[in-house]
PDB file of C-alpha atoms and ligand atoms in Angstrom:
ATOM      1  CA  UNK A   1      54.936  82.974  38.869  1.00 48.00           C
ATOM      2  CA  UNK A   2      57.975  82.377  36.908  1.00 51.00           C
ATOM      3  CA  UNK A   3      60.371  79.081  38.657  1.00 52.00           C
ATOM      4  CA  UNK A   4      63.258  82.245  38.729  1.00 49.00           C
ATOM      5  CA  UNK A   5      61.012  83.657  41.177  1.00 48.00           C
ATOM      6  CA  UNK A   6      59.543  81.013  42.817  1.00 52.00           C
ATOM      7  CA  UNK A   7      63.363  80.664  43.930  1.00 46.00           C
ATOM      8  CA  UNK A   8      63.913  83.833  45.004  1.00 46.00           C
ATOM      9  CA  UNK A   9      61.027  83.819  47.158  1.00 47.00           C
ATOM     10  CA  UNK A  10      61.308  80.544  48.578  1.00 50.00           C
ATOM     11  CA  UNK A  11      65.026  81.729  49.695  1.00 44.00           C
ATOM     12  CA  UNK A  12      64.062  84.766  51.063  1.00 46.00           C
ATOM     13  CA  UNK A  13      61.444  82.913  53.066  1.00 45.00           C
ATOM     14  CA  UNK A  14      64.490  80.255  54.169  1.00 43.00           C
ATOM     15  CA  UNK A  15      66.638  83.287  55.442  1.00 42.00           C
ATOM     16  CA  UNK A  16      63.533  84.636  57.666  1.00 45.00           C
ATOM     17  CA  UNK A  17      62.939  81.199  59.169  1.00 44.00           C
ATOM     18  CA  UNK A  18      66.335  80.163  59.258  1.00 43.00           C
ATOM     19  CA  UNK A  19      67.916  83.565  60.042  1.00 43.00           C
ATOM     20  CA  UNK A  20      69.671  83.497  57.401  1.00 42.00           C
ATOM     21  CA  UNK A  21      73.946  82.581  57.100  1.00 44.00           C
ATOM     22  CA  UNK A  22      74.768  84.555  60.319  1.00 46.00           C
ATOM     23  CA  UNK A  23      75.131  82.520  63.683  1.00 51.00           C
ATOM     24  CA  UNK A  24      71.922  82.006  65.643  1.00 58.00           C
ATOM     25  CA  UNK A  25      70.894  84.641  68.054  1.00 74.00           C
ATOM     26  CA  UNK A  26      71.247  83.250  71.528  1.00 82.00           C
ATOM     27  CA  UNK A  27      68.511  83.777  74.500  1.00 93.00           C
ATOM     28  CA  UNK A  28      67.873  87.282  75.596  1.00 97.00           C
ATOM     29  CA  UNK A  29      69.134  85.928  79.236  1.00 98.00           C
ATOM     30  CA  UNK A  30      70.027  83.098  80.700  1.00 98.00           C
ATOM     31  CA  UNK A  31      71.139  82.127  84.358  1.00 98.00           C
ATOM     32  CA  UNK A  32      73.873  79.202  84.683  1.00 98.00           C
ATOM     33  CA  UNK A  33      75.371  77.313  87.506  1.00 98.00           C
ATOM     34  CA  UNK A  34      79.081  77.532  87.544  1.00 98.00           C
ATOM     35  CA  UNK A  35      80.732  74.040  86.860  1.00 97.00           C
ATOM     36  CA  UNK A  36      81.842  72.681  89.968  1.00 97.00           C
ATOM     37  CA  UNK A  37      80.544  74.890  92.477  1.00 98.00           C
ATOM     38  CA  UNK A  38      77.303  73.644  94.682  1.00 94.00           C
ATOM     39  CA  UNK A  39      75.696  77.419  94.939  1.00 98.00           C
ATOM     40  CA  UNK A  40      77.204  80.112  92.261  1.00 98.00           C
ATOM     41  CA  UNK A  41      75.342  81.539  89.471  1.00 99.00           C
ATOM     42  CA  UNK A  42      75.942  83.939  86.521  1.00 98.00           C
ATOM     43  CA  UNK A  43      72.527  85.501  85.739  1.00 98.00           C
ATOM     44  CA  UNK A  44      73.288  87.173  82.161  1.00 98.00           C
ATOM     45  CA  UNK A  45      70.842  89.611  80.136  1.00 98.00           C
ATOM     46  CA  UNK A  46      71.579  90.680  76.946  1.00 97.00           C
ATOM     47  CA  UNK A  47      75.527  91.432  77.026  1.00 96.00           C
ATOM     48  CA  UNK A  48      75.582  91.925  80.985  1.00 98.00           C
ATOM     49  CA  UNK A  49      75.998  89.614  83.403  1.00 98.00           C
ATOM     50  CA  UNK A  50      76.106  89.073  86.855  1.00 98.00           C
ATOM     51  CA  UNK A  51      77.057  86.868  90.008  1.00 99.00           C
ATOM     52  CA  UNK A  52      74.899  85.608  92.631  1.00 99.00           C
ATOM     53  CA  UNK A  53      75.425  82.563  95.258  1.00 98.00           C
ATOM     54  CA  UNK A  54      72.890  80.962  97.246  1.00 98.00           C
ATOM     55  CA  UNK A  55      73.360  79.995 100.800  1.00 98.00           C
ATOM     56  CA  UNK A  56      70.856  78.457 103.673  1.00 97.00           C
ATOM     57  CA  UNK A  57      70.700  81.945 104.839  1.00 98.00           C
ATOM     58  CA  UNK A  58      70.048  83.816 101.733  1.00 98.00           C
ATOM     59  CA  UNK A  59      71.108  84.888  98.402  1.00 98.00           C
ATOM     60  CA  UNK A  60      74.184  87.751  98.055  1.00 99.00           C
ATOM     61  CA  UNK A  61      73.563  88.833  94.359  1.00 99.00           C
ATOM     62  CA  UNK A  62      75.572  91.479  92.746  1.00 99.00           C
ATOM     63  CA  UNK A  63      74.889  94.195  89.998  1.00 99.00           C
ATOM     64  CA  UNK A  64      71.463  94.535  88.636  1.00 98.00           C
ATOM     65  CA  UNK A  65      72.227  94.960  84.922  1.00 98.00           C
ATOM     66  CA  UNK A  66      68.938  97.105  84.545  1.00 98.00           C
ATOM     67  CA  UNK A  67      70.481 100.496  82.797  1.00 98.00           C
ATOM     68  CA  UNK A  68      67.431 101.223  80.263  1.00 98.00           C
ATOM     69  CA  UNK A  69      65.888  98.197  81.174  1.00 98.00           C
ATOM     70  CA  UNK A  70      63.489  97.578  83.951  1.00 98.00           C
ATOM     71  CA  UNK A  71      62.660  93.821  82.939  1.00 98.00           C
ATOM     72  CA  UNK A  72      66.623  93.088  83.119  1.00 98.00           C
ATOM     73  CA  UNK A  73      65.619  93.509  87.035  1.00 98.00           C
ATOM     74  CA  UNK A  74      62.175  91.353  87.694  1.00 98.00           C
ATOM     75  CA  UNK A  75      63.680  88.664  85.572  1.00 98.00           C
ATOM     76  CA  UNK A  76      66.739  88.072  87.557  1.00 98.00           C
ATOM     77  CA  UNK A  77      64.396  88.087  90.968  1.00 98.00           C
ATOM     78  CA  UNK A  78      62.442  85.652  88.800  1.00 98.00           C
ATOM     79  CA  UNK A  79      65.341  83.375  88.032  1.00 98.00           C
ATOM     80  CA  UNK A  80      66.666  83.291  91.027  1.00 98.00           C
ATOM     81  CA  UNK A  81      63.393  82.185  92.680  1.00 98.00           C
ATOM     82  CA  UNK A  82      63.512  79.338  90.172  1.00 98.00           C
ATOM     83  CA  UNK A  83      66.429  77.998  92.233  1.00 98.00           C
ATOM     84  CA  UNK A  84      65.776  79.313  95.579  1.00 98.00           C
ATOM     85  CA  UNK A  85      63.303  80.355  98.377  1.00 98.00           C
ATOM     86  CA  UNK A  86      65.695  82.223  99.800  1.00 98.00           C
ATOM     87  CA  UNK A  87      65.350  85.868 100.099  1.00 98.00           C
ATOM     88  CA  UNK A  88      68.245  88.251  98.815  1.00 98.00           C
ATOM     89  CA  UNK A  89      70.181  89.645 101.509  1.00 98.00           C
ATOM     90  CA  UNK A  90      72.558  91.590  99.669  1.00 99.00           C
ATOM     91  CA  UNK A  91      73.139  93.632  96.528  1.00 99.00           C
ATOM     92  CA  UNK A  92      76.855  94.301  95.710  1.00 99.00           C
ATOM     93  CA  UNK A  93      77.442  96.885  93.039  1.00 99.00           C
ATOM     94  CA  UNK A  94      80.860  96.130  91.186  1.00 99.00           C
ATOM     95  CA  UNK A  95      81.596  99.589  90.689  1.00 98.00           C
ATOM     96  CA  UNK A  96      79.655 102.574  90.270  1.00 98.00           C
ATOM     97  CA  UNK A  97      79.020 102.557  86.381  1.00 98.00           C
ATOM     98  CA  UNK A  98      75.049 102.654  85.267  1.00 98.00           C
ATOM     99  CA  UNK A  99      75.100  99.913  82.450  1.00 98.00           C
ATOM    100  CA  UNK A 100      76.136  97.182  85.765  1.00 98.00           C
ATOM    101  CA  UNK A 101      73.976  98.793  88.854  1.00 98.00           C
ATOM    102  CA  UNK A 102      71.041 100.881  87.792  1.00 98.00           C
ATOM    103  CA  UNK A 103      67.464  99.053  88.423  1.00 98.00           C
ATOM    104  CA  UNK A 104      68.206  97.854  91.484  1.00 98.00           C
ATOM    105  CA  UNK A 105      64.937  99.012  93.127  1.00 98.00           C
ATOM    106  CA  UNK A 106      62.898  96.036  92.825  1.00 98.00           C
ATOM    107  CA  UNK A 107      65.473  93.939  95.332  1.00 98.00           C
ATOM    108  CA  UNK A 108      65.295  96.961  97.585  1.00 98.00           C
ATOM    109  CA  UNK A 109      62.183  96.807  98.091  1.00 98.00           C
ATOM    110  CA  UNK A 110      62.676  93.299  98.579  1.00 98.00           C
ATOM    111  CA  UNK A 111      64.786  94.082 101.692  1.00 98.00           C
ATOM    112  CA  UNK A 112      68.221  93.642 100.394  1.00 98.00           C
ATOM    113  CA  UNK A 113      70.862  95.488 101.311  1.00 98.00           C
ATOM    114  CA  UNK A 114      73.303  97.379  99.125  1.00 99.00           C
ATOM    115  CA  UNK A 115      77.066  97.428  98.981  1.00 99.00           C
ATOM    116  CA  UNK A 116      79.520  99.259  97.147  1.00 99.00           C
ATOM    117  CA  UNK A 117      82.884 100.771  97.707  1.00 99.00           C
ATOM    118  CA  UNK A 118      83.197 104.034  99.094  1.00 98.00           C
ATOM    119  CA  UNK A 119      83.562 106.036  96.239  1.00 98.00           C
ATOM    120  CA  UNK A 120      80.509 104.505  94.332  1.00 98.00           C
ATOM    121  CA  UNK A 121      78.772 105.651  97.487  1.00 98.00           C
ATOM    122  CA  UNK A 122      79.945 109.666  97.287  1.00 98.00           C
ATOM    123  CA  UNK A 123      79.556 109.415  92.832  1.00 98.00           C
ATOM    124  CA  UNK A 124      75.721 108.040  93.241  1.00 98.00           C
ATOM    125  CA  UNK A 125      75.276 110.899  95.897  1.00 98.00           C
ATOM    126  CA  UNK A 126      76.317 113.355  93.689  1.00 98.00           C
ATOM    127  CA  UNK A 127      74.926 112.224  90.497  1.00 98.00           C
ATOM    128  CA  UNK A 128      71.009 111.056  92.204  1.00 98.00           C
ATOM    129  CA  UNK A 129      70.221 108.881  89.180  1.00 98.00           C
ATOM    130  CA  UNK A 130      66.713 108.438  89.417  1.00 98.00           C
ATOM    131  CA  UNK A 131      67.031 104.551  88.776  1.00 98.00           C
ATOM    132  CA  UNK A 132      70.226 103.948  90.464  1.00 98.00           C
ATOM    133  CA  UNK A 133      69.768 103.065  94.116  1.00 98.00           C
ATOM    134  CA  UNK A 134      72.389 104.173  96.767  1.00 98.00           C
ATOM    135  CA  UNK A 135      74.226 101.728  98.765  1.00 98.00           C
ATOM    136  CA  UNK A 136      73.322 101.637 102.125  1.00 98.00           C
ATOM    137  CA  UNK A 137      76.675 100.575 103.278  1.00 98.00           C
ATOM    138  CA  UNK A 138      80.154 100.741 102.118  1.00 98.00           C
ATOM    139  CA  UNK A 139      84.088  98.893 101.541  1.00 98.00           C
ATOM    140  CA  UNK A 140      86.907 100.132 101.998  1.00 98.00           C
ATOM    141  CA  UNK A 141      90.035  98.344 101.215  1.00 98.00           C
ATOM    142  CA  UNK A 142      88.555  94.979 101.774  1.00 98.00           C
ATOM    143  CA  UNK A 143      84.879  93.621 103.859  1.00 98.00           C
ATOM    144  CA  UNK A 144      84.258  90.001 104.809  1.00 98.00           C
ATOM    145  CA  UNK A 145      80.377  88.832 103.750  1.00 98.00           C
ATOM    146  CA  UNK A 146      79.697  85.610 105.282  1.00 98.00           C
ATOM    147  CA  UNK A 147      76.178  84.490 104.558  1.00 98.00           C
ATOM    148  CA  UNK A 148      75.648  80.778 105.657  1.00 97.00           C
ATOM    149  CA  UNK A 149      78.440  78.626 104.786  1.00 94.00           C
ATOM    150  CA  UNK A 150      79.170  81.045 102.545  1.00 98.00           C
ATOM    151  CA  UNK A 151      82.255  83.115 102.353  1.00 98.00           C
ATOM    152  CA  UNK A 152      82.611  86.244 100.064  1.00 98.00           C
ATOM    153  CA  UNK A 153      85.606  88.649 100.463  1.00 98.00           C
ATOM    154  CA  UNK A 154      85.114  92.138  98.810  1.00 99.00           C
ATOM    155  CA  UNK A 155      88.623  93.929  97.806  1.00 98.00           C
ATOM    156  CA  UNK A 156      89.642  97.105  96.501  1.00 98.00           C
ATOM    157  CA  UNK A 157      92.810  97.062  94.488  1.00 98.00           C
ATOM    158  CA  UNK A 158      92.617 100.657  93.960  1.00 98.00           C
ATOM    159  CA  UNK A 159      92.213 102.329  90.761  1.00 98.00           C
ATOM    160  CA  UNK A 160      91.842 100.847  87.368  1.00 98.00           C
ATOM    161  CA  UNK A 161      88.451 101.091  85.459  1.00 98.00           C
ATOM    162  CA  UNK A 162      86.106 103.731  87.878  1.00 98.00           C
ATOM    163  CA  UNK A 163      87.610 104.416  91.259  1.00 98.00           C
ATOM    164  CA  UNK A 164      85.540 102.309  92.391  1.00 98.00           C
ATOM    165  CA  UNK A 165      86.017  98.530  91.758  1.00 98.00           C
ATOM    166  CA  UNK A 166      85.345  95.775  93.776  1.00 99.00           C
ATOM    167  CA  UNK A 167      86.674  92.458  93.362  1.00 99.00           C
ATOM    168  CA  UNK A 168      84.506  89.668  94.590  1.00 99.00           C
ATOM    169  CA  UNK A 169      86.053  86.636  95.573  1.00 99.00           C
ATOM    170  CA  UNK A 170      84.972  83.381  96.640  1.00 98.00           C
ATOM    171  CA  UNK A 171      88.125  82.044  98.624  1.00 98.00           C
ATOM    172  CA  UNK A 172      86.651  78.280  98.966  1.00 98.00           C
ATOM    173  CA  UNK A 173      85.310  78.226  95.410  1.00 98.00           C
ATOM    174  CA  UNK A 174      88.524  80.191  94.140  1.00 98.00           C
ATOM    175  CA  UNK A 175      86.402  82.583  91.916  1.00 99.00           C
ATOM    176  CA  UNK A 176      86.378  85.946  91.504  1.00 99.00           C
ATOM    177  CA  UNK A 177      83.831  88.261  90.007  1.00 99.00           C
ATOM    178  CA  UNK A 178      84.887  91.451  88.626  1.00 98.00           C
ATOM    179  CA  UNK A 179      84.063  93.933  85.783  1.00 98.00           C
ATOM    180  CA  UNK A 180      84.868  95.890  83.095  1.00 98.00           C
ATOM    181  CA  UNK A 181      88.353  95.991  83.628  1.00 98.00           C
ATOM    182  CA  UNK A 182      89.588  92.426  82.583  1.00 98.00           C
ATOM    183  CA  UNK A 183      87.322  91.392  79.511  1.00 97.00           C
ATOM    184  CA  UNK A 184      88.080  88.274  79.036  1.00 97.00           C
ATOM    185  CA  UNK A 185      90.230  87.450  75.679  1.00 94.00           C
ATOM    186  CA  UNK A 186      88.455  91.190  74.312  1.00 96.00           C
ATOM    187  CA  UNK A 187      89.160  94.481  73.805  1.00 97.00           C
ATOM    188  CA  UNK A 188      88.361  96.942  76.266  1.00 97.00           C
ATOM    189  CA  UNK A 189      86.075  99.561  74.476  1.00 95.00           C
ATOM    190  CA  UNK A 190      84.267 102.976  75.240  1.00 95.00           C
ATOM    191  CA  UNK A 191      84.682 102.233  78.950  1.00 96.00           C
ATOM    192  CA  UNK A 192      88.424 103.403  79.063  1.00 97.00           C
ATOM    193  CA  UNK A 193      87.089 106.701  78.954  1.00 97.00           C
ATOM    194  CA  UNK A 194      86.825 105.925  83.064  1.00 98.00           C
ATOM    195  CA  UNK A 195      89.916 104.451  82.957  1.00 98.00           C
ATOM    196  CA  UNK A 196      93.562 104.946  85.109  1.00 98.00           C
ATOM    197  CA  UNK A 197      96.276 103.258  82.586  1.00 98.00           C
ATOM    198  CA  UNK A 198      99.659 103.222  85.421  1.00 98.00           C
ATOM    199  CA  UNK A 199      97.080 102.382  87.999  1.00 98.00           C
ATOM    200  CA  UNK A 200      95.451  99.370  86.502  1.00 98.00           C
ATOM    201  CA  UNK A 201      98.922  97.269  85.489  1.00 98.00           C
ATOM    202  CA  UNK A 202      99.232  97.521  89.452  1.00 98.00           C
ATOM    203  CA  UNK A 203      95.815  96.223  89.724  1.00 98.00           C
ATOM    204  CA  UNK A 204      96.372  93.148  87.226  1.00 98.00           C
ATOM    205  CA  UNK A 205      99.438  92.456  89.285  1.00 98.00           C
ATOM    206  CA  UNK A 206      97.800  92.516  92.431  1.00 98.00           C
ATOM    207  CA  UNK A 207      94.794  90.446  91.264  1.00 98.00           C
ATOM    208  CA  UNK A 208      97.394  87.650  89.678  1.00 98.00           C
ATOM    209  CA  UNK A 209      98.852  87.508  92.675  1.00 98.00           C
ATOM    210  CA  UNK A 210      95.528  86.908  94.864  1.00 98.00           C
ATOM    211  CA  UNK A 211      94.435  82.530  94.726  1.00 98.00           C
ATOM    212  CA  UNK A 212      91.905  82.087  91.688  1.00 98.00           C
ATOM    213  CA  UNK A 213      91.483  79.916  89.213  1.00 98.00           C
ATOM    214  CA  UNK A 214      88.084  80.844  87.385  1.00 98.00           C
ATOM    215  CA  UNK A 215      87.064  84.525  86.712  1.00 98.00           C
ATOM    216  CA  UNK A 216      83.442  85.370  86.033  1.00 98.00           C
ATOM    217  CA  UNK A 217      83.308  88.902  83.885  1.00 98.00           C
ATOM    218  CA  UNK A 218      80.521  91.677  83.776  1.00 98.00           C
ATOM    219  CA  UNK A 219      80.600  91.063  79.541  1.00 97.00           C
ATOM    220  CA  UNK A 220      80.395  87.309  78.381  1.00 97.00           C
ATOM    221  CA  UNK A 221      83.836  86.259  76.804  1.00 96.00           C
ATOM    222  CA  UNK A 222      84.038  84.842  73.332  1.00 93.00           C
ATOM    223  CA  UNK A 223      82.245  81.388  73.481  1.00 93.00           C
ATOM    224  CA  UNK A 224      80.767  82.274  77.069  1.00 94.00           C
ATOM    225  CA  UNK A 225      83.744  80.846  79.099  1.00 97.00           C
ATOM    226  CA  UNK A 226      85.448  81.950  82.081  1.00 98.00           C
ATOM    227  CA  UNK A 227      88.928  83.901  82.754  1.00 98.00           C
ATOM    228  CA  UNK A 228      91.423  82.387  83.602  1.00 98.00           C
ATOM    229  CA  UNK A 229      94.954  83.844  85.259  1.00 98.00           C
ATOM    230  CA  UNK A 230      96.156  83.901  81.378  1.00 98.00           C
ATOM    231  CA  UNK A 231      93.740  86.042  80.856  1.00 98.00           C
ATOM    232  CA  UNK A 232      94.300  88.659  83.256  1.00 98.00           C
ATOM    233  CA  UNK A 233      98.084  88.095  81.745  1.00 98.00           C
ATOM    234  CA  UNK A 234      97.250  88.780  78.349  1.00 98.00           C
ATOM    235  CA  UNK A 235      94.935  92.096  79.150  1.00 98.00           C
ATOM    236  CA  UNK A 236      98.156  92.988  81.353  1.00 98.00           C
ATOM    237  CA  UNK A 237     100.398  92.747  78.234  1.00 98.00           C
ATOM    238  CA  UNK A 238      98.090  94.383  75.847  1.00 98.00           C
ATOM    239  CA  UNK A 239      98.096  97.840  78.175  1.00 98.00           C
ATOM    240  CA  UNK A 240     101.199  97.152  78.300  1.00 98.00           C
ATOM    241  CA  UNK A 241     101.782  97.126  74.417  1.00 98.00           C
ATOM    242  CA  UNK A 242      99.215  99.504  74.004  1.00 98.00           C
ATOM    243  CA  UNK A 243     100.584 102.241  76.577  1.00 98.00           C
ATOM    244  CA  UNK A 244     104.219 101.369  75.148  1.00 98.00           C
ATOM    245  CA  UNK A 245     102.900 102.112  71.213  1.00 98.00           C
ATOM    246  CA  UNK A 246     101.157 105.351  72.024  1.00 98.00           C
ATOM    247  CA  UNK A 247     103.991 106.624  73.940  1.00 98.00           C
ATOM    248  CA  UNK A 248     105.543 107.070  71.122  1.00 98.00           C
ATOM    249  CA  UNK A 249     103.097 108.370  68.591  1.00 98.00           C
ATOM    250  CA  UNK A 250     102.213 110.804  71.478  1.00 98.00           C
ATOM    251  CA  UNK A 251     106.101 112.174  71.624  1.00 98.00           C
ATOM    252  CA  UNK A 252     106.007 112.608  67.959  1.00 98.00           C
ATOM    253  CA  UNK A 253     103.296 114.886  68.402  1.00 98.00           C
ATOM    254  CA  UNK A 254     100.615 112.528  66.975  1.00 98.00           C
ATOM    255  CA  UNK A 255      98.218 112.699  70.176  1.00 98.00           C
ATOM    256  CA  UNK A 256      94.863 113.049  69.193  1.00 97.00           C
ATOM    257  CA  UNK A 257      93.828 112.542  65.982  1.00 96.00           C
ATOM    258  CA  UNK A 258      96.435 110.757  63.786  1.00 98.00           C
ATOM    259  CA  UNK A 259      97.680 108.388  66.634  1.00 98.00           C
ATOM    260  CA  UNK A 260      94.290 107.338  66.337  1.00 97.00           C
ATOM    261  CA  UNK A 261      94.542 106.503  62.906  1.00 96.00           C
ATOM    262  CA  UNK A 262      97.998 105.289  63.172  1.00 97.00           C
ATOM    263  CA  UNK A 263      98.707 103.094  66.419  1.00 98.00           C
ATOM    264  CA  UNK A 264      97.942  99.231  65.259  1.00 98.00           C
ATOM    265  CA  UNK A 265      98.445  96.290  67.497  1.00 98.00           C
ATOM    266  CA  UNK A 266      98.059  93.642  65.076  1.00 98.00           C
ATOM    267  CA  UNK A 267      99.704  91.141  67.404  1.00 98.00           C
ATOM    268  CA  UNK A 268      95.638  91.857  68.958  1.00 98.00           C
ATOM    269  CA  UNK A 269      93.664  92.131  65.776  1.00 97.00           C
ATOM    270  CA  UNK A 270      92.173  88.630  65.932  1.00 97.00           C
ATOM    271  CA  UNK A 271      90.488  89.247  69.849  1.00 97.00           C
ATOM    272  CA  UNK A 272      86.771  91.054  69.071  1.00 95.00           C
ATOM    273  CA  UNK A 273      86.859  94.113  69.612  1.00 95.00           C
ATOM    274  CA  UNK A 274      89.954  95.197  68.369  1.00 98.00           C
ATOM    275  CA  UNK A 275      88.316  97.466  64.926  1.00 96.00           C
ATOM    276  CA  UNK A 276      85.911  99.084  66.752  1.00 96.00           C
ATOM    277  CA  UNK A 277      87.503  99.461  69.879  1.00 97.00           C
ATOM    278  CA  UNK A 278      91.145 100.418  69.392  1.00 98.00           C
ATOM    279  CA  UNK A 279      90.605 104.384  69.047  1.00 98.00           C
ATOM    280  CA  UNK A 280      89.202 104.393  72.347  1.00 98.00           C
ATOM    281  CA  UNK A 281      92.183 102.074  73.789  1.00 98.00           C
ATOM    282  CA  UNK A 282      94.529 104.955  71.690  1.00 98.00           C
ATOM    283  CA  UNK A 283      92.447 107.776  72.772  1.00 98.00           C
ATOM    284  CA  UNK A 284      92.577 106.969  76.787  1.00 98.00           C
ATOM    285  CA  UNK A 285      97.129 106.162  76.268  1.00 98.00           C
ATOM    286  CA  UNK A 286      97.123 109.666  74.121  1.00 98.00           C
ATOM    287  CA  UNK A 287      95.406 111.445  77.316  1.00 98.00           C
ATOM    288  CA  UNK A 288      98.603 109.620  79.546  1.00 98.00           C
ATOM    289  CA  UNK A 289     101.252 110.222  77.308  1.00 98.00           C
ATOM    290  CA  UNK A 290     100.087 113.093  74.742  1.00 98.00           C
ATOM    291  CA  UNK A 291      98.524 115.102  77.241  1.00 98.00           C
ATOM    292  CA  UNK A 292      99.771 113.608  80.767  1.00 97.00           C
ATOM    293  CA  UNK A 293      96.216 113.239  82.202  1.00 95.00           C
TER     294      UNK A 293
HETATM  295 ZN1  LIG B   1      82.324 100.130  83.878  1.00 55.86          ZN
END
């Protein structure tokens, strides 16, 4: 074997072992207790993830993450029997989109019991997704779960992404758990296709002006940290600049296709998501101002 290829091979063998220049993979899940608190949990699988708090009279967990994915399911029941005995008493579903809530069957037959908002309740009726199961009771405008010493206060801000959002907040702990329509220092992407643009700036207002400090998304943020208030800021002023720079492209006439093209944010372009996901940002604005949908 010639030293030329003895090289080549040897370095070929490096990148399979080593995985070559990109960053390391991480874990296919992983379940983490949230700094500071004594009992809350983000249970992530692949690029889901999901809240759940243990009490001394149960465990309230929320989404099940499982779209496509059975084992997304059985391992969170695993990990959280790795830090509890506890049973689950309740499954709250975010909002009604599959890629959070399908799965859940495995903690129903468990005994939890499901919670959505109202609307998630009348979609999932409609829809009878063989893997999604159906709430068994409903919110409003707002529901007080207290579980233990636990307190967990369920709120609908009305609509922003889905009609049918819950924010999950932990006054004591000063968390909230929401998804989908705050990623955290990201893009919003396909999602905005389920999406209500005047709507949602009242929603970021309203959430800013609820008492949080730490925000715990349904996507991990860049370097898996939590949201802050800024956060919620800065996704406020990107619809904001988004909505604003479509507007115009749409009264020129430019709503669909070349507004797509044309309609740059570059004051964004360094948060992920903003190649692959602007169009659909653009595409959601030109149905409000192009179309008036
Ligand atoms: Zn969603």
């Amino acid at each position: 074997m010639s030293r030329i290829l003895r090289v080549i091979l040897w370095g070929a063998l490096a990148v399979m072992i080593l995985g070559g220049p990109a960053p390391a993979q991480q874990p296919p899940f992983a379940t983490t207790k949230v700094e500071g608190t004594d009992n809350v949990y983000i249970f992530r699988f692949g690029n889901a993830q999901a809240m759940f708090v243990v009490t001394s009279a149960g465990v309230i967990a929320t989404d099940p993450i499982g779209y496509g994915r059975p084992q997304a399911v059985t391992t969170y029941i695993d990990e959280i029997k790795k830090v509890t005995n506890q049973p689950v008493r309740y499954v709250i579903y975010s909002h009604h989109h599959y890629d959070h809530i399908a799965g859940g069957k495995p903690f129903k037959d468990a005994g939890a019991t499901f919670i959505a908002h109202k609307n998630a309740k009348q979609r999932l009726e409609r829809l009878k997704d063989p893997h999604t199961v159906i709430p068994d009771e409903t919110v409003d405008n707002n529901r007080t779960i207290r579980l233990g010493d636990t307190t967990l206060e369920l709120i609908y801000l009305g609509l922003n992404h889905s009609d049918s959002m819950l924010v999950m907040w932990l006054p004591k702990e000063k968390i909230i758990f929401t998804v989908d329509w705050l990623p955290v220092g990201s893009l919003p992407g396909r999602g905005m296709i389920d999406f209500y643009p005047l709507e949602a700036e009242q929603s970021i207002k309203r959430v800013l002006s609820m008492d949080w400090e730490r925000l715990i998304p349904g996507h991990p943020a860049p370097g898996d940290r939590l949201g802050t208030k800024q956060d919620a800021q800065d996704q406020l002023s990107f619809l904001q600049d988004a909505s604003a720079a479509v507007k115009v492209a749409a009264r020129e006439g430019k709503c669909w296709e070349p507004a797509e093209k044309e309609v740059k944010l570059p004051k964004y372009e360094k948060w992920p998501g903003y190649e692959n996901n602007l169009q659909f940002v653009t595409r959601r604005y030109c149905g409000l101002w192009g179309r008036g949908t």
